[in-house]
CSV table of C-alpha atoms in Angstrom, one decimal:
chain,number,residue,atom,x,y,z
A,1444,MET,CA,-7.0,-15.5,39.6
A,1445,ASP,CA,-10.9,-15.5,39.2
A,1446,LEU,CA,-11.4,-12.7,41.3
A,1447,ILE,CA,-9.3,-10.4,39.1
A,1448,ASN,CA,-11.1,-8.2,36.5
A,1449,LYS,CA,-10.3,-10.1,33.0
A,1450,ASN,CA,-10.4,-6.5,31.5
A,1451,PHE,CA,-7.6,-5.6,33.9
A,1452,LEU,CA,-5.4,-8.3,33.3
A,1453,GLN,CA,-5.8,-7.6,29.2
A,1454,ASP,CA,-5.3,-3.9,29.4
A,1455,ILE,CA,-1.9,-4.7,31.5
A,1456,SER,CA,-0.9,-7.6,28.4
A,1457,GLU,CA,-1.5,-4.7,26.1
A,1458,LEU,CA,0.9,-2.1,27.4
A,1459,LEU,CA,3.7,-5.0,27.7
A,1460,ASP,CA,2.8,-5.7,24.4
A,1461,SER,CA,3.0,-2.3,23.1
A,1462,ALA,CA,6.0,-1.1,25.0
A,1463,ARG,CA,7.7,-4.1,23.6
A,1464,LYS,CA,7.0,-3.3,20.3
A,1465,GLN,CA,8.0,0.3,20.6
A,1466,ALA,CA,11.4,-0.5,22.2
A,1467,LYS,CA,11.9,-3.4,18.9
A,1468,THR,CA,11.1,-0.2,16.5
A,1469,ALA,CA,13.5,2.1,18.4
A,1470,VAL,CA,16.0,-0.6,18.0
A,1471,ASN,CA,15.8,-1.4,14.4
A,1472,LEU,CA,15.3,2.4,13.6
A,1473,SER,CA,18.6,3.3,15.5
A,1474,MET,CA,20.5,0.1,13.5
A,1475,VAL,CA,19.1,1.8,10.1
A,1476,TYR,CA,20.8,4.9,11.0
A,1477,ALA,CA,24.0,3.1,12.4
A,1478,TYR,CA,24.1,0.8,9.3
A,1479,TYR,CA,23.7,4.3,6.7
A,1480,GLU,CA,26.8,5.7,9.1
A,1481,ILE,CA,28.4,2.7,8.6
A,1482,GLY,CA,27.9,3.1,5.1
A,1483,ARG,CA,29.4,6.2,4.8
A,1484,ARG,CA,32.2,5.6,6.3
A,1485,ILE,CA,33.5,2.6,4.3
A,1486,TYR,CA,32.5,4.6,1.0
A,1487,GLU,CA,35.2,7.6,2.5
A,1488,GLU,CA,37.5,5.0,3.4
A,1489,GLU,CA,37.6,3.7,-0.2
A,1490,GLN,CA,37.8,6.9,-1.6
A,1491,LYS,CA,40.8,7.6,0.4
A,1492,GLY,CA,42.8,4.4,-1.1
A,1493,LYS,CA,41.2,4.3,-4.0
A,1494,GLU,CA,44.4,4.9,-5.9
A,1495,ARG,CA,45.7,0.8,-4.7
A,1496,ALA,CA,44.7,-1.6,-7.1
A,1497,ASP,CA,41.6,-3.8,-4.7
A,1498,TYR,CA,42.0,-1.7,-1.5
A,1499,GLY,CA,38.2,-1.4,-1.1
A,1500,LYS,CA,38.0,-5.7,-1.5
A,1501,TYR,CA,40.3,-5.8,1.5
A,1502,LEU,CA,38.8,-3.2,3.5
A,1503,LEU,CA,35.9,-5.0,3.1
A,1504,LYS,CA,37.6,-8.1,3.9
A,1505,GLU,CA,39.4,-6.9,7.1
A,1506,LEU,CA,36.4,-5.4,8.2
A,1507,SER,CA,33.7,-7.9,8.3
A,1508,GLU,CA,36.3,-10.5,9.8
A,1509,TYR,CA,36.9,-7.7,13.1
A,1510,LEU,CA,33.0,-7.0,13.4
A,1511,LEU,CA,32.3,-10.4,13.1
A,1512,LYS,CA,34.5,-11.5,16.4
A,1513,ARG,CA,33.3,-8.7,18.1
A,1514,PHE,CA,29.5,-8.6,17.2
A,1515,GLY,CA,28.7,-11.8,15.8
A,1516,LYS,CA,26.8,-12.1,12.7
A,1517,GLY,CA,25.1,-10.1,10.6
A,1518,PHE,CA,28.6,-8.5,9.1
A,1519,SER,CA,29.5,-10.5,6.1
A,1520,VAL,CA,31.1,-8.7,3.0
A,1521,THR,CA,27.6,-8.8,1.1
A,1522,ASN,CA,26.2,-7.0,4.7
A,1523,LEU,CA,28.8,-4.7,4.8
A,1524,LYS,CA,28.5,-4.1,0.4
A,1525,GLN,CA,24.5,-3.1,1.0
A,1526,MET,CA,25.5,-0.6,4.1
A,1527,ARG,CA,27.9,1.1,1.8
A,1528,LYS,CA,25.2,0.8,-1.0
A,1529,PHE,CA,22.5,1.8,1.4
A,1530,TYR,CA,24.6,5.1,2.3
A,1531,LEU,CA,25.1,6.2,-1.6
A,1532,THR,CA,21.6,5.2,-2.7
A,1533,TYR,CA,20.4,8.1,0.4
A,1534,VAL,CA,23.1,10.3,0.8
A,1535,ASP,CA,21.2,13.1,-1.5
A,1536,ASP,CA,17.6,11.7,-1.4
A,1537,GLN,CA,14.6,13.6,-0.1
A,1538,ILE,CA,11.2,12.4,0.9
A,1539,GLY,CA,8.5,14.5,1.1
A,1540,GLN,CA,8.0,16.9,4.0
A,1541,THR,CA,4.6,15.4,4.8
A,1542,VAL,CA,5.9,12.2,6.1
A,1543,SER,CA,8.9,14.1,7.8
A,1544,ASP,CA,6.8,16.4,10.1
A,1545,GLN,CA,5.0,13.6,11.1
A,1546,PHE,CA,8.2,12.3,12.9
A,1547,LYS,CA,9.9,15.5,14.1
A,1548,ASN,CA,11.1,13.3,17.0
A,1549,LEU,CA,13.3,11.4,14.9
A,1550,PRO,CA,17.0,12.1,13.9
A,1551,THR,CA,18.6,13.0,11.0
A,1552,VAL,CA,21.7,12.4,9.2
A,1553,SER,CA,24.0,14.9,7.9
A,1554,SER,CA,22.1,15.7,4.5
A,1555,GLY,CA,19.0,16.1,6.5
A,1556,ARG,CA,17.1,12.8,5.7
A,1557,LYS,CA,15.1,10.8,7.8
A,1558,PHE,CA,14.6,6.8,8.0
A,1559,PHE,CA,11.3,5.5,8.9
A,1560,LEU,CA,11.3,2.0,8.3
A,1561,SER,CA,13.6,-1.2,9.0
A,1562,TRP,CA,16.4,-2.3,7.6
A,1563,SER,CA,14.4,-5.3,5.8
A,1564,HIS,CA,12.3,-2.5,4.1
A,1565,TYR,CA,15.2,-0.7,2.8
A,1566,LEU,CA,17.1,-3.9,1.8
A,1567,LYS,CA,13.7,-4.1,-0.6
A,1568,LEU,CA,13.4,-0.5,-1.4
A,1569,MET,CA,16.9,0.0,-2.8
A,1570,ARG,CA,16.2,-2.5,-5.0
A,1571,ILE,CA,13.6,-0.3,-6.7
A,1572,SER,CA,15.5,1.6,-9.7
A,1573,ASN,CA,12.9,4.1,-10.4
A,1574,ILE,CA,13.4,7.4,-7.6
A,1575,ASP,CA,9.8,8.5,-7.7
A,1576,GLU,CA,8.5,4.7,-7.3
A,1577,ARG,CA,11.3,4.0,-4.3
A,1578,HIS,CA,9.6,7.0,-2.6
A,1579,PHE,CA,6.0,6.4,-3.4
A,1580,TYR,CA,6.3,2.8,-1.3
A,1581,GLU,CA,8.3,4.0,1.4
A,1582,ILE,CA,5.7,6.7,2.1
A,1583,GLU,CA,2.9,4.4,2.0
A,1584,ALA,CA,4.6,1.8,3.6
A,1585,VAL,CA,4.8,4.6,6.7
A,1586,LYS,CA,1.6,6.1,6.4
A,1587,ASN,CA,0.2,2.4,6.4
A,1588,ASP,CA,2.1,0.6,8.6
A,1589,TRP,CA,2.9,-1.8,6.2
A,1590,SER,CA,5.1,-4.8,7.5
A,1591,LEU,CA,7.6,-5.9,5.0
A,1592,SER,CA,5.6,-8.6,3.3
A,1593,GLU,CA,2.9,-5.9,2.9
A,1594,MET,CA,5.0,-3.6,1.2
A,1595,LYS,CA,6.5,-6.5,-1.7
A,1596,ARG,CA,2.8,-7.8,-1.7
A,1597,GLN,CA,1.8,-4.2,-2.6
A,1598,PHE,CA,5.1,-3.9,-4.7
A,1599,ASP,CA,4.4,-6.9,-7.1
A,1600,SER,CA,0.9,-6.1,-7.3
A,1601,ALA,CA,2.1,-3.0,-9.3
A,1602,LEU,CA,-0.2,-0.4,-6.8
A,1603,TYR,CA,2.3,2.5,-8.1
A,1604,GLU,CA,1.4,2.0,-11.9
A,1605,ARG,CA,-1.8,1.4,-11.3
A,1606,LEU,CA,-2.2,4.5,-9.7
A,1607,ALA,CA,-0.2,6.3,-12.0
A,1608,LEU,CA,-2.1,5.0,-15.1
A,1609,SER,CA,-5.3,6.6,-14.0
A,1610,MET,CA,-4.0,10.1,-13.1
A,1611,ASN,CA,-2.4,13.3,-15.0
A,1612,LYS,CA,1.2,14.2,-14.8
A,1613,ASP,CA,0.6,16.7,-11.7
A,1614,LYS,CA,-0.9,13.7,-9.8
A,1615,VAL,CA,1.6,10.9,-10.6
A,1616,THR,CA,4.2,13.9,-9.1
A,1617,ARG,CA,2.3,13.9,-5.7
A,1618,LEU,CA,2.4,10.4,-5.4
A,1619,ALA,CA,6.2,10.5,-5.2
A,1620,THR,CA,6.3,13.6,-2.4
A,1621,GLU,CA,2.9,12.4,-0.5
A,1622,GLY,CA,1.7,9.2,-1.6
A,1623,GLN,CA,-1.8,8.2,-2.5
A,1624,ILE,CA,-3.9,11.4,-1.6
A,1625,ILE,CA,-7.7,10.5,-1.1
A,1626,GLU,CA,-10.0,13.9,-1.6
A,1627,LYS,CA,-12.4,12.6,-4.3
A,1628,PRO,CA,-14.5,9.4,-5.1
A,1629,GLU,CA,-12.5,8.6,-7.9
A,1630,ASP,CA,-9.5,8.9,-5.9
A,1631,ALA,CA,-10.4,5.8,-3.6
A,1632,VAL,CA,-11.2,3.4,-6.5
A,1633,LYS,CA,-8.7,1.4,-8.8
A,1634,ASP,CA,-9.0,-0.3,-12.2
A,1635,PRO,CA,-8.1,-2.8,-11.8
A,1636,TYR,CA,-8.3,-4.6,-8.3
A,1637,VAL,CA,-5.5,-7.1,-7.8
A,1638,LEU,CA,-7.0,-9.9,-5.9
A,1639,GLU,CA,-4.4,-13.1,-6.2
A,1640,PHE,CA,-4.4,-13.8,-2.3
A,1641,LEU,CA,-7.9,-15.2,-3.2
A,1642,GLY,CA,-6.3,-18.5,-4.5
A,1643,LEU,CA,-9.4,-18.3,-7.2
A,1644,PRO,CA,-6.9,-19.1,-10.6
A,1645,GLU,CA,-6.6,-23.1,-9.1
A,1646,LEU,CA,-10.4,-23.1,-9.9
A,1647,PRO,CA,-11.8,-23.8,-13.7
A,1648,GLU,CA,-15.1,-21.6,-12.4
A,1649,TYR,CA,-16.5,-20.1,-9.1
A,1650,SER,CA,-19.8,-18.6,-8.2
A,1651,GLU,CA,-20.5,-14.7,-7.1
A,1652,THR,CA,-21.3,-16.3,-3.5
A,1653,GLU,CA,-17.4,-18.4,-3.7
A,1654,LEU,CA,-15.7,-15.0,-4.5
A,1655,GLU,CA,-17.6,-13.0,-1.8
A,1656,THR,CA,-16.4,-15.9,0.6
A,1657,LYS,CA,-13.2,-15.9,-0.6
A,1658,ILE,CA,-12.9,-12.2,-0.1
A,1659,ILE,CA,-14.2,-12.4,3.6
A,1660,ASN,CA,-12.0,-15.4,4.5
A,1661,HIS,CA,-9.3,-13.2,3.6
A,1662,LEU,CA,-10.4,-9.7,4.5
A,1663,GLN,CA,-7.5,-8.3,6.0
A,1664,LYS,CA,-5.8,-8.4,2.7
A,1665,PHE,CA,-8.7,-7.0,0.6
A,1666,LEU,CA,-8.4,-3.9,3.1
A,1667,LEU,CA,-5.1,-3.1,2.2
A,1668,GLU,CA,-6.0,-3.7,-1.5
A,1669,LEU,CA,-8.7,-1.2,-1.1
A,1670,GLY,CA,-6.2,1.3,0.2
A,1671,THR,CA,-6.1,4.2,3.0
A,1672,GLY,CA,-9.0,4.3,5.2
A,1673,PHE,CA,-11.2,1.5,4.5
A,1674,ALA,CA,-13.5,-0.1,7.6
A,1675,PHE,CA,-15.6,-3.1,7.1
A,1676,VAL,CA,-19.6,-2.8,7.8
A,1677,GLY,CA,-20.8,-6.0,6.8
A,1678,ARG,CA,-21.6,-8.7,4.0
A,1679,GLN,CA,-25.0,-9.2,2.5
A,1680,VAL,CA,-26.5,-5.9,4.0
A,1681,ARG,CA,-29.9,-6.2,3.1
A,1682,PHE,CA,-32.7,-3.6,3.0
A,1683,THR,CA,-36.2,-3.4,1.9
A,1684,PHE,CA,-37.7,-1.0,-0.2
A,1685,ASN,CA,-41.5,-1.1,-1.7
A,1686,GLU,CA,-41.8,-4.2,0.4
A,1687,GLU,CA,-38.9,-5.9,-1.7
A,1688,HIS,CA,-35.8,-7.0,-0.2
A,1689,PHE,CA,-32.6,-6.3,-1.6
A,1690,ARG,CA,-28.8,-7.4,-0.4
A,1691,VAL,CA,-25.9,-5.3,-0.8
A,1692,ASP,CA,-22.6,-7.6,-1.4
A,1693,LEU,CA,-20.6,-5.9,1.0
A,1694,VAL,CA,-20.5,-2.6,3.0
A,1695,PHE,CA,-17.3,-0.4,3.8
A,1696,TYR,CA,-17.1,2.9,5.1
A,1697,ASN,CA,-13.9,5.7,4.3
A,1698,ARG,CA,-13.3,7.8,6.8
A,1699,LEU,CA,-11.0,9.9,4.8
A,1700,LEU,CA,-14.2,10.7,2.7
A,1701,ARG,CA,-16.6,10.0,5.0
A,1702,CYS,CA,-18.8,8.0,3.0
A,1703,PHE,CA,-20.4,4.7,2.1
A,1704,VAL,CA,-18.7,2.5,-0.3
A,1705,LEU,CA,-20.9,-0.5,-1.4
A,1706,PHE,CA,-19.3,-3.2,-3.6
A,1707,ASP,CA,-21.4,-5.7,-6.4
A,1708,LEU,CA,-19.5,-8.3,-7.6
A,1709,LYS,CA,-20.1,-10.0,-11.1
A,1710,ILE,CA,-17.7,-12.4,-12.1
A,1711,GLY,CA,-18.5,-12.2,-15.8
A,1712,GLU,CA,-18.8,-9.2,-18.3
A,1713,LEU,CA,-20.7,-6.0,-16.6
A,1714,LYS,CA,-24.2,-5.2,-18.3
A,1715,HIS,CA,-25.8,-2.0,-17.7
A,1716,GLN,CA,-28.2,-3.8,-15.8
A,1717,ASP,CA,-25.7,-3.6,-13.0
A,1718,ILE,CA,-25.0,-0.4,-13.3
A,1719,GLY,CA,-28.7,0.3,-13.0
A,1720,GLN,CA,-29.0,-1.8,-9.2
A,1721,MET,CA,-25.6,-0.1,-8.1
A,1722,GLN,CA,-27.3,3.2,-8.9
A,1723,MET,CA,-30.7,2.2,-6.7
A,1724,TYR,CA,-28.3,0.9,-4.1
A,1725,VAL,CA,-26.5,4.0,-3.9
A,1726,ASN,CA,-29.4,6.2,-4.0
A,1727,TYR,CA,-31.4,4.1,-1.3
A,1728,TYR,CA,-28.2,4.8,1.0
A,1729,ASP,CA,-28.0,8.1,0.0
A,1730,ARG,CA,-31.0,9.1,1.4
A,1731,LYS,CA,-32.0,6.4,3.8
A,1732,VAL,CA,-28.7,5.5,5.6
A,1733,LYS,CA,-26.2,8.6,5.3
A,1734,LEU,CA,-26.5,11.2,7.7
A,1735,GLU,CA,-26.8,14.6,7.0
A,1736,ASP,CA,-23.0,15.8,7.6
A,1737,GLU,CA,-21.7,13.1,5.9
A,1738,ASN,CA,-20.7,12.8,1.4
A,1739,PRO,CA,-22.8,11.0,-1.1
A,1740,THR,CA,-22.4,7.3,-1.0
A,1741,ILE,CA,-19.9,5.8,-3.5
A,1742,GLY,CA,-20.7,2.2,-5.4
A,1743,ILE,CA,-18.6,0.0,-7.1
A,1744,VAL,CA,-19.4,-2.7,-9.2
A,1745,LEU,CA,-16.8,-5.3,-9.5
A,1746,CYS,CA,-16.4,-7.1,-12.2
A,1747,LYS,CA,-14.4,-10.2,-14.0
A,1748,ASP,CA,-14.9,-8.2,-17.5
A,1749,LYS,CA,-16.5,-4.8,-19.1
A,1750,ASN,CA,-16.9,-2.6,-21.9
A,1751,ASN,CA,-16.1,0.9,-21.3
A,1752,ALA,CA,-18.6,2.4,-23.9
A,1753,ILE,CA,-21.3,0.5,-22.4
A,1754,VAL,CA,-20.3,1.8,-18.7
A,1755,GLU,CA,-19.7,5.9,-20.1
A,1756,MET,CA,-22.9,5.2,-22.0
A,1757,THR,CA,-25.0,4.0,-19.0
A,1758,LEU,CA,-23.9,6.6,-16.7
A,1759,PRO,CA,-24.2,10.4,-16.3
A,1760,GLU,CA,-21.7,12.5,-17.7
A,1761,ASN,CA,-21.0,14.2,-14.4
A,1762,ASN,CA,-20.9,11.3,-12.5
A,1763,THR,CA,-19.2,10.9,-9.0
A,1764,GLN,CA,-20.3,8.4,-7.4
A,1765,ILE,CA,-20.9,4.7,-9.7
A,1766,PHE,CA,-17.8,3.3,-11.1
A,1767,ALA,CA,-17.0,0.0,-12.8
A,1768,SER,CA,-13.9,-1.7,-11.9
A,1769,LYS,CA,-12.1,-4.7,-13.4
A,1770,TYR,CA,-10.5,-7.4,-10.8
A,1771,GLN,CA,-8.0,-9.8,-11.7
A,1772,THR,CA,-7.1,-13.0,-9.8
A,1773,VAL,CA,-3.1,-13.3,-11.0
A,1774,LEU,CA,-0.9,-10.5,-10.4
A,1775,PRO,CA,-0.7,-7.8,-13.2
A,1776,SER,CA,2.8,-8.0,-15.2
A,1777,LYS,CA,4.9,-4.7,-13.7
A,1778,GLU,CA,6.8,-4.5,-17.3
A,1779,GLU,CA,3.7,-4.3,-19.1
A,1780,LEU,CA,2.2,-1.4,-16.9
A,1781,LYS,CA,5.6,0.3,-16.7
A,1782,GLN,CA,5.6,0.6,-20.8
A,1783,LEU,CA,2.4,1.6,-20.6
A,1784,LEU,CA,3.0,4.2,-18.2
A,1785,GLU,CA,6.0,5.6,-19.9
A,1786,GLU,CA,3.8,5.7,-22.9
A,1787,GLN,CA,0.8,8.0,-21.2
A,1788,ASN,CA,3.5,9.9,-19.9
A,1789,ASN,CA,5.3,10.3,-23.5
A,1790,GLU,CA,2.3,11.3,-24.6
A,1791,LEU,CA,1.6,13.9,-22.0
A,1792,ASN,CA,4.8,15.2,-22.9
């Protein structure tokens, strides 16, 4: 065994893992389409006998007993009701063409709709009553290959509301048709960032070093919170200027914006000196680190609290590079954010 190239063995193993994953995905998608068709046929059969009392109830009961005997578990009356709901939810539903175009080989149902995710994903999506919000999470789950737990976490952290609150009406509409679009620096910045996965609420107080270490320990989840296109470069990245050493807490690169993104962590209230320090970091990266064909560096000061008036007065009016964002270590109240979003929409109408 030692005579065989280990890379060769690893390559074969990865090929099999990939093939099994693709086969599993294909099976899962086939079942989603089958469940839609079952839901359609249940609904149409119920309509045939709608004048007969309790026909639907007996139909589901008898169908459940028949399928359980033939195919085993997975076909309880409750599950059959979910299939019917699936059909009714998506029979007149269309999703953004951008996503559909990426999966041209997928089949379509009679309405032209395609499905991209697992049945478990759609069970969660069906519980989202706002159609635009439901479309947003479906598109983002497809684009970012979110697992069910990742999609649930983004929903629980109110990602849709957080993004929508920072956008005008036209951009909010795009969320439901294209998902999160990152075209310029401010598109990549959230306010607030939700870091409940760090477990910091259990601690009465913590240092900036502890906050940074927690982020590194949960880097995959932090990248998920940052959004699309981010790659980790390093922590405490040192550079020397005028014989003095400086360290940037966290450095990322966004491949969509083609620029470095620097994070400075502050556990207290933001001060104007913090913004000035970040400005110096950004200037250094723009002049000494970034390549000529790369875009200007983005700097984000991530703080526990901030005074927007101080931020606005410290930064130039045409600023497109330096941002100050709050972070919170507990999940936000979706109801409060939805109310804020409704109030914002009413003001725009």
